[in-house]
Coordinates of C-alpha atoms and ligand atoms in Angstrom, one line a residue:
X1 CA 8.2 -50.6 -23.6
X2 CA 6.0 -50.0 -20.3
X3 CA 7.2 -46.7 -20.9
X4 CA 5.5 -43.5 -22.9
X5 CA 6.0 -40.3 -24.3
X6 CA 2.6 -38.3 -24.7
X7 CA 2.8 -35.4 -26.8
X8 CA 0.2 -32.4 -26.4
X9 CA -0.3 -31.6 -30.3
X10 CA -2.2 -28.5 -29.2
X11 CA 0.8 -27.1 -27.9
X12 CA 3.0 -27.9 -30.3
X13 CA 0.9 -26.2 -32.5
X14 CA 0.3 -23.4 -30.1
X15 CA 4.5 -22.9 -30.2
X16 CA 4.9 -22.8 -33.4
X17 CA 2.2 -19.9 -33.9
X18 CA 3.9 -18.1 -31.1
X19 CA 7.1 -18.2 -33.3
X20 CA 5.3 -17.3 -36.6
X21 CA 3.9 -14.1 -34.8
X22 CA 7.2 -13.5 -33.1
X23 CA 9.2 -13.1 -36.5
X24 CA 6.7 -11.4 -38.4
X25 CA 7.7 -11.6 -42.1
X26 CA 10.3 -13.9 -41.6
X27 CA 8.9 -17.2 -41.7
X28 CA 9.5 -20.4 -39.2
X29 CA 11.8 -23.4 -40.0
X30 CA 10.8 -25.9 -37.4
X31 CA 13.9 -28.2 -36.6
X32 CA 13.1 -31.6 -36.7
X33 CA 16.6 -33.4 -36.3
X34 CA 17.3 -35.6 -33.7
X35 CA 14.1 -37.4 -34.2
X36 CA 12.5 -34.2 -33.6
X37 CA 14.2 -33.4 -30.6
X38 CA 13.6 -37.0 -29.0
X39 CA 9.8 -36.2 -29.3
X40 CA 9.5 -38.4 -32.4
X41 CA 9.9 -37.3 -36.0
X42 CA 6.9 -38.9 -37.7
X43 CA 4.6 -37.7 -34.6
X44 CA 5.8 -34.4 -34.6
X45 CA 5.6 -34.4 -38.2
X46 CA 2.1 -35.4 -38.2
X47 CA 1.1 -32.3 -35.7
X48 CA 3.2 -29.6 -37.8
X49 CA 2.0 -30.7 -41.1
X50 CA -1.5 -28.8 -40.6
X51 CA 0.6 -25.8 -40.1
X52 CA 1.9 -26.2 -43.6
X53 CA 5.0 -24.8 -42.7
X54 CA 7.4 -23.5 -45.8
X55 CA 10.3 -24.9 -44.6
X56 CA 11.4 -27.7 -42.1
X57 CA 15.3 -28.3 -41.3
X58 CA 16.9 -31.4 -40.4
X59 CA 20.4 -32.4 -40.0
X60 CA 20.8 -35.5 -42.0
X61 CA 20.1 -36.2 -45.8
X62 CA 18.2 -39.5 -44.3
X63 CA 16.1 -37.5 -42.3
X64 CA 14.8 -35.3 -45.0
X65 CA 14.3 -38.6 -46.9
X66 CA 12.1 -39.8 -44.4
X67 CA 10.2 -36.5 -44.5
X68 CA 9.5 -36.9 -48.2
X69 CA 8.3 -40.3 -47.3
X70 CA 6.1 -38.7 -44.9
X71 CA 4.6 -36.8 -47.6
X72 CA 6.1 -33.5 -46.8
X73 CA 6.5 -31.7 -50.0
X74 CA 8.0 -28.1 -48.8
X75 CA 11.4 -26.9 -48.4
X76 CA 14.1 -29.1 -46.3
X77 CA 16.7 -27.7 -45.3
X78 CA 19.9 -29.7 -44.4
X79 CA 22.1 -28.0 -42.0
X80 CA 24.0 -30.9 -40.9
X81 CA 27.2 -31.8 -43.3
X82 CA 26.1 -33.3 -46.0
X83 CA 28.9 -34.9 -47.6
X84 CA 30.0 -35.1 -51.5
X85 CA 28.4 -38.8 -51.9
X86 CA 24.7 -37.5 -50.6
X87 CA 24.7 -34.7 -53.3
X88 CA 22.8 -36.7 -56.1
X89 CA 20.6 -38.3 -53.5
X90 CA 19.8 -34.6 -51.9
X91 CA 18.7 -33.5 -55.5
X92 CA 16.5 -36.1 -56.2
X93 CA 14.8 -35.7 -52.9
X94 CA 14.2 -31.9 -53.8
X95 CA 16.5 -31.0 -50.8
X96 CA 18.3 -27.8 -49.8
X97 CA 21.9 -28.4 -48.7
X98 CA 24.1 -26.0 -46.7
X99 CA 28.0 -25.7 -47.7
X100 CA 30.4 -24.4 -45.8
X101 CA 33.9 -25.7 -47.2
X102 CA 36.0 -26.0 -50.1
X103 CA 35.9 -29.8 -50.4
X104 CA 32.2 -30.0 -50.7
X105 CA 31.5 -26.7 -52.7
X106 CA 33.6 -28.4 -55.6
X107 CA 32.0 -31.6 -55.3
X108 CA 28.7 -29.5 -55.5
X109 CA 30.2 -27.8 -58.9
X110 CA 31.2 -31.1 -60.4
X111 CA 27.6 -33.0 -59.6
X112 CA 25.9 -33.7 -62.6
X113 CA 22.8 -32.6 -60.7
X114 CA 23.2 -30.1 -58.1
X115 CA 20.9 -29.9 -55.2
X116 CA 19.7 -26.3 -54.0
X117 CA 22.5 -24.5 -52.2
X118 CA 22.7 -22.6 -49.2
X119 CA 26.3 -21.1 -48.5
X120 CA 27.5 -21.3 -44.8
X121 CA 29.5 -18.7 -43.1
X122 CA 31.6 -19.0 -39.9
X123 CA 31.0 -15.8 -38.1
X124 CA 32.2 -17.2 -34.7
X125 CA 31.9 -20.5 -33.7
X126 CA 34.4 -22.2 -35.8
X127 CA 32.4 -25.0 -36.7
X128 CA 30.6 -25.1 -40.5
X129 CA 31.4 -22.5 -42.8
X130 CA 33.4 -20.0 -44.8
X131 CA 35.2 -17.0 -43.5
X132 CA 33.2 -14.1 -44.2
X133 CA 36.1 -12.6 -45.9
X134 CA 35.8 -15.1 -48.6
X135 CA 32.3 -14.2 -49.7
X136 CA 33.4 -12.8 -52.9
X137 CA 35.9 -15.7 -53.5
X138 CA 33.0 -18.1 -53.2
X139 CA 30.7 -16.0 -55.3
X140 CA 33.1 -16.3 -58.2
X141 CA 33.3 -20.1 -57.4
X142 CA 29.8 -20.4 -58.1
X143 CA 28.7 -17.6 -60.3
X144 CA 28.1 -20.0 -63.4
X145 CA 25.4 -21.6 -61.2
X146 CA 23.4 -19.0 -59.7
X147 CA 20.3 -20.3 -60.6
X148 CA 20.8 -23.3 -57.5
X149 CA 22.0 -20.6 -55.5
X150 CA 19.4 -19.9 -52.6
X151 CA 20.9 -18.1 -49.5
X152 CA 23.6 -17.7 -47.0
X153 CA 23.6 -18.5 -43.3
X154 CA 25.3 -18.7 -39.9
X155 CA 24.9 -19.9 -36.4
X156 CA 25.4 -18.3 -32.8
X157 CA 28.1 -19.6 -30.6
X158 CA 26.7 -17.4 -27.6
X159 CA 23.4 -16.4 -27.2
X160 CA 21.8 -19.4 -24.9
X161 CA 23.9 -18.8 -22.0
X162 CA 24.2 -14.8 -21.4
X163 CA 22.6 -12.0 -21.0
X164 CA 25.2 -9.9 -22.9
X165 CA 25.0 -10.6 -26.5
X166 CA 27.9 -8.5 -27.3
X167 CA 28.9 -11.8 -29.4
X168 CA 26.2 -12.1 -31.0
X169 CA 26.1 -8.8 -32.3
X170 CA 29.6 -9.4 -33.9
X171 CA 28.8 -12.6 -35.4
X172 CA 26.1 -10.6 -37.0
X173 CA 28.0 -7.9 -38.1
X174 CA 30.4 -10.3 -40.1
X175 CA 27.4 -12.1 -41.3
X176 CA 25.8 -8.7 -42.9
X177 CA 29.5 -8.0 -44.2
X178 CA 29.3 -11.4 -46.0
X179 CA 25.8 -10.4 -47.2
X180 CA 26.8 -7.2 -48.4
X181 CA 29.7 -8.3 -50.4
X182 CA 27.7 -10.9 -52.4
X183 CA 25.1 -8.0 -53.2
X184 CA 28.0 -6.1 -54.7
X185 CA 28.6 -8.5 -56.9
X186 CA 24.9 -9.1 -58.0
X187 CA 23.4 -11.7 -55.9
X188 CA 20.5 -11.4 -53.7
X189 CA 20.3 -14.4 -51.3
X190 CA 18.1 -15.2 -48.7
X191 CA 19.7 -14.8 -45.1
X192 CA 19.0 -16.9 -42.2
X193 CA 21.3 -17.0 -38.7
X194 CA 18.0 -17.2 -35.9
X195 CA 17.6 -20.7 -34.0
X196 CA 15.7 -20.3 -31.0
X197 CA 17.3 -18.0 -28.5
X198 CA 18.2 -15.5 -31.2
X199 CA 14.6 -15.7 -32.9
X200 CA 13.3 -15.1 -29.6
X201 CA 15.5 -11.9 -28.0
X202 CA 17.3 -11.0 -31.2
X203 CA 14.7 -9.6 -33.5
X204 CA 18.2 -8.1 -36.0
X205 CA 18.4 -11.7 -36.4
X206 CA 15.3 -12.6 -38.0
X207 CA 16.3 -12.0 -41.8
X208 CA 14.2 -14.4 -44.1
X209 CA 14.0 -17.7 -42.0
X210 CA 14.5 -18.4 -38.0
X211 CA 15.2 -22.3 -37.4
X212 CA 13.3 -22.7 -34.5
X213 CA 14.3 -26.4 -32.3
X214 CA 14.1 -26.3 -28.7
X215 CA 11.1 -23.7 -27.9
X216 CA 9.4 -25.1 -30.3
X217 CA 8.7 -28.2 -28.1
X218 CA 8.2 -25.9 -25.2
X219 CA 11.5 -25.5 -23.3
X220 CA 13.2 -21.9 -23.2
X221 CA 16.8 -22.5 -24.7
X222 CA 18.2 -21.4 -21.0
X223 CA 16.8 -19.2 -17.9
X224 CA 19.0 -16.3 -19.3
X225 CA 17.1 -16.6 -22.6
X226 CA 14.1 -16.3 -20.3
X227 CA 15.3 -13.4 -18.2
X228 CA 16.6 -11.6 -21.4
X229 CA 13.5 -12.1 -23.1
X230 CA 11.7 -10.6 -19.7
X231 CA 14.4 -7.3 -19.8
X232 CA 13.8 -7.1 -23.5
X233 CA 9.9 -7.4 -24.1
X234 CA 8.7 -6.7 -20.4
X235 CA 6.2 -9.7 -20.9
X236 CA 6.3 -13.3 -20.6
X237 CA 5.9 -15.6 -23.6
X238 CA 3.9 -18.4 -23.1
X239 CA 5.9 -21.5 -24.3
X240 CA 4.1 -24.6 -23.5
X241 CA 6.4 -27.7 -23.0
X242 CA 4.7 -30.4 -25.4
X243 CA 6.0 -33.8 -24.0
X244 CA 5.1 -35.5 -21.0
X245 CA 7.2 -38.9 -20.2
X246 CA 5.6 -41.7 -17.8
X247 CA 5.6 -45.2 -16.9
X248 CA 4.3 -47.6 -14.3
X249 CA 5.3 -49.2 -11.2
X250 CA 6.1 -52.2 -11.3
X251 CA 7.1 -53.6 -8.1
X252 CA 6.5 -52.3 -4.6
X253 CA 8.5 -53.7 -1.7
X254 CA 9.1 -52.7 1.9
X255 CA 13.0 -52.1 2.8
X256 CA 13.7 -52.2 6.4
X257 CA 16.0 -49.9 8.3
X258 CA 19.9 -50.5 7.3
X259 CA 19.3 -52.3 3.9
X260 CA 21.0 -51.2 1.2
X261 CA 19.1 -50.4 -2.4
X262 CA 21.0 -50.8 -5.8
X263 CA 24.1 -51.2 -7.5
X264 CA 27.1 -50.2 -5.3
X265 CA 25.3 -49.9 -2.2
X266 CA 25.4 -46.4 -2.5
X267 CA 22.0 -45.9 -0.5
X268 CA 21.3 -47.5 2.9
X269 CA 18.0 -47.2 4.5
X270 CA 18.0 -45.5 8.0
X271 CA 14.7 -46.1 8.6
X272 CA 11.8 -48.7 7.3
X273 CA 10.5 -48.0 4.1
X274 CA 8.5 -48.6 0.9
X275 CA 10.0 -48.3 -2.4
X276 CA 8.9 -48.8 -6.0
X277 CA 10.6 -50.4 -8.7
X278 CA 10.1 -48.5 -12.2
X279 CA 10.8 -49.9 -15.5
X280 CA 13.1 -47.1 -16.5
X281 CA 17.1 -46.8 -17.0
X282 CA 19.7 -45.3 -18.6
X283 CA 18.9 -47.3 -21.6
X284 CA 15.7 -45.4 -22.0
X285 CA 17.3 -42.6 -21.6
X286 CA 17.1 -41.5 -17.8
X287 CA 20.7 -40.3 -16.9
X288 CA 22.6 -42.5 -15.0
X289 CA 24.0 -39.4 -13.1
X290 CA 20.3 -38.0 -12.5
X291 CA 20.2 -40.3 -9.2
X292 CA 23.3 -38.9 -7.5
X293 CA 21.1 -35.5 -7.1
X294 CA 18.4 -34.8 -5.4
X295 CA 16.1 -36.1 -8.4
X296 CA 12.7 -37.4 -8.1
X297 CA 9.5 -38.6 -9.9
X298 CA 5.9 -37.8 -9.4
X299 CA 3.3 -40.7 -8.3
X300 CA -0.1 -39.3 -7.3
X301 CA 1.2 -36.0 -7.4
X302 CA 3.8 -36.5 -5.1
X303 CA 7.4 -36.2 -5.3
X304 CA 9.3 -39.5 -4.8
X305 CA 13.0 -39.3 -4.4
X306 CA 14.9 -41.7 -6.5
X307 CA 17.1 -43.9 -4.1
X308 CA 20.2 -46.0 -5.0
X309 CA 22.0 -45.7 -8.6
X310 CA 20.0 -46.0 -11.7
X311 CA 20.2 -49.2 -13.5
X312 CA 20.0 -50.0 -17.1
X313 CA 16.7 -50.7 -17.6
X314 CA 15.0 -49.9 -13.8
X315 CA 15.4 -47.5 -10.7
X316 CA 13.8 -47.4 -7.2
X317 CA 12.0 -44.6 -5.9
X318 CA 10.9 -43.7 -1.8
X319 CA 7.2 -44.1 -1.8
X320 CA 7.2 -44.6 2.2
X321 CA 4.6 -41.4 2.3
X322 CA 2.5 -43.0 -0.3
X323 CA 0.7 -45.7 1.6
X324 CA -1.5 -46.7 -1.2
X325 CA 0.9 -46.6 -4.1
X326 CA 0.8 -50.0 -5.9
X327 CA 1.7 -51.9 -8.8
X328 CA 0.6 -50.3 -12.0
X329 CA 0.2 -46.7 -11.0
X330 CA 1.5 -44.3 -13.2
X331 CA 4.9 -42.5 -12.7
X332 CA 5.5 -39.2 -14.6
X333 CA 9.1 -38.8 -15.6
X334 CA 8.8 -35.4 -17.3
X335 CA 5.7 -33.4 -16.8
X336 CA 3.1 -32.6 -14.9
X337 CA 1.2 -34.5 -12.2
X338 CA -1.3 -32.7 -10.0
X339 CA 0.1 -29.4 -8.8
X340 CA 3.6 -30.5 -9.4
X341 CA 5.6 -30.3 -12.6
X342 CA 8.7 -32.3 -13.1
X343 CA 10.7 -30.4 -16.3
X344 CA 13.3 -31.7 -18.9
X345 CA 15.5 -28.9 -17.5
X346 CA 15.0 -30.4 -14.0
X347 CA 16.1 -33.8 -14.9
X348 CA 18.8 -32.5 -17.1
X349 CA 20.1 -30.4 -14.3
X350 CA 20.3 -33.3 -11.9
X351 CA 22.3 -35.0 -14.3
X352 CA 24.7 -32.1 -14.9
X353 CA 23.7 -31.6 -18.6
X354 CA 21.0 -29.6 -20.5
X355 CA 17.6 -30.3 -21.7
X356 CA 18.6 -30.7 -25.5
X357 CA 20.8 -33.7 -24.5
X358 CA 18.6 -35.3 -22.0
X359 CA 15.5 -35.0 -25.0
X360 CA 17.3 -35.8 -28.0
X361 CA 18.9 -39.2 -26.2
X362 CA 15.1 -40.2 -25.3
X363 CA 15.1 -43.9 -26.7
X364 CA 13.5 -43.8 -30.2
X365 CA 11.7 -47.2 -29.3
X366 CA 9.8 -45.5 -26.5
X367 CA 6.3 -45.3 -28.0
X368 CA 5.2 -41.8 -28.8
X369 CA 1.3 -41.0 -28.2
X370 CA -0.3 -37.7 -29.4
X371 CA -2.9 -36.4 -27.1
Ligands
PLP1 C1 19.8 -27.2 -34.2 C2 20.1 -26.0 -35.1 C3 18.9 -24.6 -34.7 C4 18.4 -25.4 -33.6 O1 18.6 -24.6 -32.6 P1 17.5 -24.2 -31.3 O2 18.4 -23.6 -30.3 O3 17.2 -25.7 -31.0 O4 16.4 -23.6 -31.5 C5 19.4 -23.8 -35.7 N1 20.5 -24.1 -36.6 C6 21.0 -24.8 -36.8 C7 22.4 -24.9 -37.8 C8 20.9 -25.9 -36.0 O5 22.0 -27.0 -35.9

């Protein structure tokens, strides 16, 4: 591909250390699911390895296998839905699995070798987990296999996009009740609940481990998380975006007033222009919908509006204001160029989605380069 993704290793380590400071006695489990949020699992792991994280979270057993192949010896927590037929492999790879329903718990109890167990409680997300009221029932079921039981966890539904954290506070209460019920029958589980947003703005959610995904890579979970942080701490936090996505100009051509640009003839030049064709489209992960907004890329530090529809592997941009732009010029799709920056949030916003989706959809074949 003519496109590349560059990762700033120093920024990544900086963000990781910020979170380590932020959670104090608790620990940070970097979340490397979805190809490390599109940044590249191998590359991100190679950066974090020197920080010796005690825990890493992934979604799939297969991602845990990859981390083991890369040489990671620490704890790997599979937060996604492991299924019964994966338990043996999870044990073999020394993974920690999260179990949140009766079916899988039964399979775990019947498995010849049981991977380490975390019980998940559904405190308000209605996705994975036992009801908090089932805590003592679950305790009774696993009592004979207590040695393989590690901890309990939950996941917040509504921290990112609000400044009122009442719902999360209620979730936290339910989680604490489940923990208390387990302690009452003699268990002493480790507790984990926080992801990026709650790690940032809900100190009471830190417990023993914070599962930090998006903000490890620099972006705030949402603008409102940033506002909440500012309100709470009265200071800014220096999170640094790790990823830069660039490509190069492959064609430069004049377009006369009246000519159409792209599929569907949605764009018609009202004056003579010059355009550049870029070898990036929705296959590579640039959302087609972004082409319908006031979207742009950066060339020579200047904004170049996207014109016409984004194609599968190409897009066209207006370079009329850059008379010296030529084939081979560097183009920034996400990242800084000169005084200007295009953030993942900008591109996601143009496409009416969130940066989580945009980043995790960056094509896995785009070369990732550490700088
Ligand atoms: C993805 C995920 C996280 C990380 O969330 P961020 O908002 O990216 O920090 C934490 N916990 C669970 C269970 C997840 O699935």
